[in-house]
Amino acid sequence: METKSANIGARLDRLPNSGWHVKMWLVSAFALLVCWSNGIGGAVQNILLNEIHWLEPGTTLLAMWGTTYTAGQLFGALVGGPIGDKIGRKKSILLYEIIHIIAMIGGALSPNVYVLYVFRLVQGFGLGALLVVLFAGFTEYVPGRNRGVWSSRNSFIGNWAHPICNGIAFVIGLTAISYNMNWRVQYMIPSILSIIASILIAKKYPESPRWLEAQGRVEEADAIMTKIEQEIEASTGKKLPPVTEAPKAVKPLPYSALFKGKLLKRTIVGSLVLIGMNTIQYTLMTWMPSLLKSMGYDTSQSQFMTMFGLFGAPFGIFIASLIMDKVPRKVMGVVLLIGMAVMGIITGQQTTMTALIATTFLLNTIIYMYVCYASAVYVPEMWPTSAKLSGSGFCNAMGRVSNIFFPFLVTYVASSIGSSAVFVLISIVAVIIAVCVFIFGVETRGESVEDIGNVE
């Protein structure tokens, strides 16, 4: 049954870029930047393994370090989305922030590795759910004409988390703090910053009027929308342009709608897009140092080459933010996937350090353009409002599932065929997904959330 309408979509889409949009972006981006329980995983593991020996080489417990966190993220994305569609964007952000903060503080206070692993599982859950709502929910607040640019800016800020938190870990290591305290401090810093982010969300972030309208809470949606309009008029000193578009049908959808009709196709495409992102990004981030070492480079050389190549990450996301709304979504996805396939083959064929650094940099640039495109823009925006977090969450969960199984395939290929064959594997995955996006993908660039959500 269709609900009444306050014409929220048309009112939001006709808004000019303003300080209100900048405020919404900065609050969202800051929350993404500081929720880095995943970013410090490698630095904390290094201390637990090599300094205080809570973990031992070759043990199942060590192998479970990454798997435990990934399992938590998978479950968080899977159940966090439907909960967010039920209780709203603002409440779900605050709920998942609180869960994540408690889990990080609990981790910092853990008396032994077993308690830490419990909190690590909950950290993964909290972050998996939080990332879904921060990325997907944000698409409801910005106009369709430049939604890709705003979402890309979110991704650009958020992806500085890894270098920043690893830089902080390096600085902590230079102090006189004992190793037993070092890793605990690494958990406490993002806990405090995330508390600040939660306060900003509570004070500055309105509930999504699009979501309220989809729930039939039209009066609440209209009140929030009117307040936003008044704030923008006050800041710009100009009257807003009149609403010229007629109201569009907005209706609630059950979770089962993701697996029927037009939405089923989007569920499949969105899952494949994020499976591609997770497997390709994982392979390069995790395996590049050992792949380079197997090619004959020592540890320091491989670390240097990997670090230099990773400068392509922020560069790639910055480039994506400039062109995201200038290229059709399907075209951009296919071009980036084919680009990864070609650069994967080329990178695997290089034998000199200079050539490997250059090709790895270019490969990282394309991969992170795709990361921005997939996780921050395309998958979050392809859903109707009432199923946005559920759809995005399910696809994110499928991407996490691939991260559990793909490493076994990579290990087999590397050991039985050779390191360069791993790059061929990346290329094959990219080509398969490019074909699926080309054939089955939905075009969303410049479209209103309501038009994208019309699945009749």
XYZ file of C-alpha atoms in Angstrom:
456
model
C 0.000 0.000 0.000
C 1.439 3.378 -1.049
C 1.884 6.119 1.522
C 1.155 9.829 1.467
C 3.923 12.046 0.126
C 5.709 15.214 1.217
C 7.623 15.167 -2.092
C 10.869 14.825 -0.133
C 12.917 13.502 -3.064
C 12.166 16.428 -5.361
C 12.722 18.920 -2.510
C 16.129 17.424 -1.672
C 17.232 17.094 -5.301
C 16.533 20.751 -6.134
C 18.706 22.038 -3.246
C 21.834 23.966 -4.326
C 25.210 22.921 -2.921
C 25.413 24.566 0.480
C 27.044 24.657 3.872
C 24.440 22.138 5.039
C 25.714 19.580 2.513
C 29.315 20.283 3.562
C 28.339 19.780 7.216
C 26.654 16.459 6.451
C 29.683 15.328 4.451
C 32.243 16.331 7.091
C 30.336 14.628 9.920
C 29.933 11.415 7.859
C 33.529 11.503 6.644
C 34.910 12.062 10.156
C 32.919 9.089 11.462
C 34.340 6.962 8.625
C 37.875 8.231 9.226
C 38.118 7.333 12.906
C 36.380 3.912 13.071
C 39.656 2.127 12.443
C 39.555 -1.065 14.490
C 40.346 -2.745 11.145
C 43.205 -0.368 10.293
C 45.206 -1.151 13.442
C 44.740 -4.928 13.090
C 48.126 -5.504 11.475
C 50.074 -3.331 13.946
C 48.361 -4.921 16.966
C 48.873 -8.423 15.595
C 52.583 -7.681 15.102
C 52.971 -6.760 18.784
C 50.928 -9.713 20.047
C 52.947 -12.084 17.866
C 56.491 -10.742 18.079
C 56.693 -8.813 21.347
C 54.327 -10.081 24.061
C 53.692 -13.512 22.483
C 49.956 -13.770 23.029
C 50.028 -15.272 19.544
C 52.496 -17.881 18.288
C 53.666 -18.570 14.709
C 51.888 -21.366 12.864
C 49.004 -21.672 15.326
C 45.292 -21.813 14.566
C 44.793 -18.866 16.899
C 47.069 -16.722 14.725
C 45.298 -17.812 11.547
C 41.963 -16.839 13.122
C 43.087 -13.228 13.745
C 41.820 -12.032 10.377
C 39.037 -14.607 9.987
C 37.389 -13.671 13.297
C 37.195 -10.016 12.333
C 35.954 -10.778 8.806
C 33.241 -13.058 10.189
C 32.096 -10.241 12.462
C 32.006 -7.805 9.530
C 30.040 -10.294 7.433
C 27.419 -10.755 10.146
C 27.328 -7.009 10.853
C 26.671 -6.136 7.217
C 24.061 -8.878 6.873
C 21.925 -8.021 9.917
C 22.923 -4.385 10.347
C 21.295 -3.344 7.080
C 17.780 -4.639 7.830
C 17.961 -3.204 11.360
C 18.950 0.167 9.896
C 16.024 0.048 7.463
C 13.751 -0.668 10.429
C 14.934 1.919 12.974
C 16.300 4.665 10.722
C 19.645 6.083 9.620
C 20.541 8.240 12.614
C 19.554 5.682 15.264
C 21.388 2.865 13.474
C 24.584 4.930 13.091
C 24.551 5.697 16.819
C 23.711 2.077 17.723
C 26.594 0.656 15.687
C 28.977 3.370 16.890
C 28.177 2.448 20.507
C 28.688 -1.282 19.821
C 31.983 -0.566 18.039
C 33.256 1.807 20.746
C 32.417 -0.632 23.568
C 34.165 -3.433 21.650
C 37.300 -1.317 21.104
C 37.458 -0.297 24.761
C 36.828 -3.917 25.759
C 39.650 -4.985 23.466
C 41.996 -2.449 25.057
C 41.188 -3.801 28.522
C 41.376 -7.504 27.596
C 43.300 -9.587 30.165
C 44.191 -12.300 27.634
C 44.014 -13.133 23.944
C 40.799 -15.149 24.233
C 38.843 -12.219 25.654
C 40.433 -9.998 22.979
C 39.177 -12.358 20.266
C 35.609 -12.057 21.566
C 35.842 -8.279 21.390
C 37.526 -8.502 17.991
C 34.510 -10.426 16.680
C 32.193 -7.704 18.040
C 34.438 -4.981 16.579
C 34.001 -6.593 13.170
C 30.238 -6.719 13.663
C 30.030 -3.070 14.674
C 32.218 -1.852 11.830
C 30.554 -4.059 9.213
C 27.150 -2.593 10.123
C 28.483 0.957 10.541
C 30.127 1.106 7.124
C 26.895 0.018 5.438
C 24.791 2.739 7.035
C 27.407 5.501 6.729
C 27.936 4.912 3.007
C 24.442 3.884 1.926
C 22.500 6.168 4.254
C 24.506 9.205 3.129
C 23.235 8.836 -0.452
C 19.739 9.811 0.735
C 20.794 13.292 1.843
C 22.456 14.611 -1.330
C 21.033 15.538 -4.759
C 21.035 12.978 -7.549
C 22.895 15.328 -9.913
C 26.131 15.182 -7.867
C 25.523 12.288 -5.474
C 28.559 10.447 -6.855
C 30.890 13.351 -6.087
C 29.670 13.705 -2.488
C 29.892 9.943 -1.883
C 33.381 9.857 -3.435
C 34.499 12.610 -1.070
C 33.295 10.440 1.817
C 35.423 7.585 0.504
C 38.439 9.859 -0.017
C 38.452 10.994 3.617
C 37.593 7.564 5.004
C 40.415 5.811 3.160
C 43.042 7.922 4.908
C 42.256 5.871 8.021
C 44.832 3.156 7.275
C 47.867 5.426 6.731
C 46.887 7.712 9.640
C 46.356 4.959 12.208
C 49.527 3.165 11.112
C 51.372 6.483 11.412
C 50.020 6.858 14.945
C 51.128 3.289 15.722
C 54.623 4.191 14.475
C 54.739 7.310 16.683
C 53.538 5.358 19.747
C 56.350 2.884 19.071
C 58.903 5.709 19.380
C 57.778 6.520 22.929
C 58.758 4.790 26.166
C 55.361 3.060 26.393
C 55.732 -0.679 26.969
C 54.528 -3.056 24.268
C 51.871 -4.357 26.647
C 50.404 -0.834 26.767
C 51.239 0.118 23.176
C 48.550 -1.950 21.470
C 45.992 -0.993 24.132
C 46.612 2.705 23.429
C 46.097 1.969 19.727
C 42.564 0.816 20.586
C 41.809 3.698 22.953
C 42.636 6.486 20.477
C 39.956 5.520 17.899
C 37.553 4.817 20.784
C 37.846 8.424 21.968
C 37.659 9.822 18.427
C 34.594 7.684 17.700
C 32.896 9.025 20.831
C 33.451 12.535 19.409
C 32.038 11.366 16.057
C 28.957 9.948 17.814
C 28.332 13.251 19.592
C 28.545 15.077 16.247
C 26.107 12.585 14.685
C 23.685 13.041 17.591
C 23.821 16.852 17.390
C 24.271 17.589 13.676
C 22.772 14.665 11.764
C 19.022 14.735 11.112
C 17.077 11.570 10.441
C 16.754 10.951 6.707
C 13.510 12.602 5.567
C 13.489 10.186 2.636
C 13.455 7.247 5.044
C 10.761 8.836 7.201
C 8.551 9.392 4.153
C 9.079 5.796 3.007
C 7.925 4.666 6.463
C 4.728 6.714 6.145
C 5.913 9.251 8.754
C 5.166 12.116 6.399
C 4.683 14.868 9.016
C 8.092 14.139 10.600
C 9.717 14.023 7.153
C 8.143 17.345 6.195
C 9.228 18.998 9.474
C 12.875 17.930 9.033
C 12.850 18.875 5.338
C 11.430 22.305 6.136
C 14.144 22.879 8.733
C 16.833 21.913 6.192
C 15.345 24.291 3.621
C 15.228 27.122 6.149
C 18.855 26.500 7.164
C 20.032 26.604 3.541
C 18.018 29.762 2.779
C 19.476 31.451 5.872
C 23.050 30.505 4.943
C 22.790 31.479 1.275
C 20.541 34.495 1.703
C 18.428 33.334 -1.235
C 15.017 31.776 -1.595
C 15.132 28.190 -2.796
C 13.827 27.446 -6.282
C 10.272 26.108 -6.377
C 9.632 22.382 -6.522
C 8.614 21.596 -10.105
C 8.443 17.793 -10.004
C 5.323 15.953 -8.984
C 5.513 13.588 -5.990
C 6.680 10.067 -6.811
C 5.386 6.893 -5.274
C 7.290 5.840 -2.160
C 6.454 2.568 -0.466
C 7.957 0.191 2.101
C 9.498 -3.035 0.854
C 10.104 -6.264 2.790
C 13.561 -7.850 2.979
C 12.331 -10.629 0.683
C 11.957 -8.055 -2.130
C 15.762 -8.200 -2.591
C 15.409 -11.679 -4.036
C 12.571 -11.077 -6.486
C 12.116 -9.358 -9.857
C 14.250 -6.329 -10.698
C 15.807 -6.128 -7.245
C 17.123 -9.679 -7.537
C 19.192 -8.595 -10.547
C 20.558 -5.664 -8.540
C 21.312 -7.954 -5.602
C 23.354 -10.206 -7.884
C 25.170 -7.338 -9.621
C 25.854 -5.510 -6.353
C 27.210 -8.684 -4.744
C 29.501 -9.360 -7.719
C 30.742 -5.756 -7.747
C 31.753 -6.000 -4.069
C 33.117 -9.531 -4.409
C 35.406 -8.130 -7.098
C 36.433 -5.225 -4.885
C 37.162 -7.381 -1.854
C 39.040 -10.152 -3.645
C 41.190 -7.866 -5.796
C 41.936 -5.360 -3.030
C 42.635 -8.153 -0.535
C 45.002 -9.938 -2.895
C 47.050 -6.849 -3.636
C 47.140 -5.528 -0.055
C 47.894 -8.848 1.627
C 49.961 -10.693 -0.919
C 52.002 -8.004 -2.654
C 54.971 -8.054 -0.203
C 55.285 -11.854 -0.332
C 54.710 -11.927 -4.089
C 57.527 -9.429 -4.585
C 59.764 -11.405 -2.245
C 59.121 -14.566 -4.250
C 60.245 -12.657 -7.338
C 63.657 -12.233 -5.727
C 63.343 -8.985 -3.761
C 64.335 -8.954 -0.091
C 61.936 -7.927 2.677
C 63.004 -4.276 2.867
C 62.784 -3.896 -0.928
C 59.338 -5.493 -1.086
C 58.053 -3.337 1.792
C 59.367 -0.190 0.109
C 57.817 -1.122 -3.236
C 54.494 -1.985 -1.619
C 54.436 1.284 0.350
C 55.257 3.367 -2.741
C 52.628 1.552 -4.781
C 49.982 2.265 -2.129
C 50.319 5.992 -2.766
C 48.106 5.139 -5.717
C 45.210 4.588 -3.277
C 44.456 8.209 -2.267
C 45.408 9.361 -5.769
C 42.905 6.945 -7.305
C 40.057 7.985 -5.002
C 40.819 11.670 -5.642
C 40.636 11.112 -9.403
C 37.383 9.163 -8.956
C 35.842 12.047 -6.987
C 36.546 14.412 -9.897
C 34.976 12.288 -12.630
C 32.368 10.181 -10.818
C 29.353 12.156 -12.026
C 30.758 12.788 -15.508
C 30.810 9.149 -16.645
C 27.825 6.736 -16.710
C 28.047 4.290 -13.808
C 27.981 1.144 -15.949
C 30.654 2.519 -18.290
C 32.884 3.520 -15.382
C 32.569 0.134 -13.707
C 33.384 -1.782 -16.895
C 36.326 0.498 -17.800
C 37.852 0.225 -14.311
C 37.456 -3.560 -14.220
C 39.042 -3.961 -17.659
C 41.775 -1.547 -16.576
C 42.496 -3.737 -13.529
C 42.558 -6.836 -15.723
C 45.066 -5.305 -18.149
C 47.284 -3.788 -15.429
C 47.173 -7.051 -13.485
C 48.666 -8.928 -16.452
C 51.246 -6.183 -17.105
C 52.297 -6.000 -13.426
C 52.819 -9.754 -13.260
C 55.195 -9.595 -16.234
C 57.570 -6.949 -14.835
C 61.017 -7.946 -13.611
C 62.743 -4.667 -12.632
C 62.111 -2.704 -9.456
C 61.349 0.566 -11.277
C 58.860 -1.081 -13.610
C 57.166 -2.948 -10.734
C 56.822 0.236 -8.667
C 55.322 2.106 -11.632
C 52.868 -0.641 -12.600
C 51.884 -1.325 -8.982
C 51.181 2.379 -8.507
C 48.965 2.434 -11.602
C 47.232 -0.802 -10.579
C 46.547 0.608 -7.103
C 45.234 3.825 -8.620
C 42.691 1.918 -10.726
C 41.800 -0.475 -7.894
C 41.048 2.364 -5.486
C 39.058 4.252 -8.095
C 37.023 1.052 -8.247
C 36.871 0.774 -4.427
C 35.396 4.284 -4.313
C 33.015 3.512 -7.177
C 31.844 0.176 -5.733
C 31.625 0.703 -1.969
C 30.809 4.408 -1.698
C 28.767 5.145 -4.832
C 27.316 2.438 -7.071
C 26.202 -0.300 -4.677
C 24.801 2.088 -1.996
C 22.736 4.085 -4.499
C 21.039 1.292 -6.480
C 18.306 0.573 -3.916
C 14.857 1.945 -3.022
C 14.931 3.948 0.219
C 13.059 1.394 2.320
C 15.476 -1.385 1.305
C 18.659 0.674 0.896
C 20.580 -0.578 3.906
C 19.258 -4.135 3.530
C 20.361 -4.346 -0.110
C 23.698 -2.665 0.469
C 24.288 -4.761 3.593
C 23.559 -8.059 1.847
C 25.951 -7.223 -1.006
C 28.632 -6.190 1.492
C 28.151 -9.493 3.310
C 28.652 -11.408 0.046
C 31.842 -9.443 -0.505
C 33.049 -10.470 2.952
C 32.207 -14.136 2.258
C 34.513 -14.022 -0.757
C 37.301 -12.752 1.518
C 37.019 -15.927 3.578
C 37.369 -18.345 0.649
C 39.424 -16.453 -1.944
C 42.705 -16.554 0.055
C 42.725 -20.362 -0.251
C 42.493 -20.063 -4.047
C 45.239 -17.423 -4.105
C 47.482 -19.606 -1.940
C 46.934 -22.601 -4.221
C 47.616 -20.607 -7.404
C 50.750 -18.997 -5.970
C 52.200 -22.294 -4.754
C 51.290 -24.500 -7.713
C 51.687 -22.135 -10.682
C 53.720 -19.179 -9.452
C 53.421 -15.648 -8.116
C 52.790 -14.005 -11.473
C 49.756 -16.270 -11.935
C 48.069 -14.473 -9.010
C 47.949 -11.328 -11.144
C 46.333 -13.361 -13.929
C 43.754 -14.565 -11.388
C 42.970 -10.934 -10.509
C 42.481 -10.216 -14.205
C 40.118 -13.158 -14.722
C 37.957 -12.072 -11.766
C 37.856 -8.487 -13.101
C 36.806 -9.551 -16.612
C 34.004 -11.834 -15.366
C 32.535 -9.046 -13.218
C 32.926 -6.462 -16.008
C 30.788 -8.646 -18.297
C 28.108 -8.982 -15.585
C 28.013 -5.206 -14.941
C 27.781 -4.526 -18.696
C 24.893 -6.951 -19.209
C 22.921 -6.701 -15.963
C 23.941 -3.403 -14.315
C 21.418 -0.611 -13.693
C 22.300 2.984 -14.618
C 22.022 5.328 -11.622
C 24.099 8.417 -12.479
C 22.130 11.624 -12.012
C 18.905 9.760 -11.226
C 16.810 10.637 -8.182
C 16.663 8.079 -5.379
C 12.953 7.732 -6.115
C 13.470 6.966 -9.826
C 16.221 4.453 -9.025
C 13.876 2.872 -6.483
C 11.017 2.475 -8.960
C 11.063 -1.289 -9.420
C 7.535 -1.741 -10.730
